[in-house]
Amino acid sequence: MDLPLEIERKFLVALPEESDLRKHAARCIAITQTYLLGTQEGASKRIRRSEEQGTVTYTSTEKTRIDMLQRIEIERELSEEEYRELQKQADPERRVIHKTRWCVPVGDLVAEIDVFEGFTQYAYCEVELPSPQTPYELPSFLQVIREVTEDRRFTNAAISRDGFPPLEE
């Protein structure tokens, strides 16, 4: 059995103009992400409420890091009732993350640009790849600060625990 792998590159980008995001994005999703008790270094358990064009979905995701580029990702859809029940297991030492995800097609791939509520220093751009060797491009309107694929401080799980890291190295 093949493991469900998530292979992605992650970039820190200057906060894009909303007009550019609206112009280029095929999708816009409001996300509320809550990390659950038992989240450990190298692994995470989270629930997510996503709203897109008035439709709300709920998911549960468990990720286990293989390396900084690849993770095993097991995701399943939840009912609203299951979601509400799992919220009771929220890790009190972690912040709930609120973000807007702008999905911008780039060739055969999609760049997911995450803009975090209440945070204006930078945004994230992630590109999921079918293999680690797959070539990719980022949207031309983005100003890339640097790649952070291998910097654990820039994972959503770390941000929920430690807050947003400063831009300086």
XYZ file of C-alpha atoms in Angstrom, residues 1 6 68 143 147-148 152:
7
model
C 0.000 0.000 0.000
C 2.435 15.420 0.810
C 11.474 18.652 5.460
C 7.873 38.948 -4.138
C 12.413 29.542 0.688
C 11.496 28.127 4.117
C 10.661 24.220 10.966
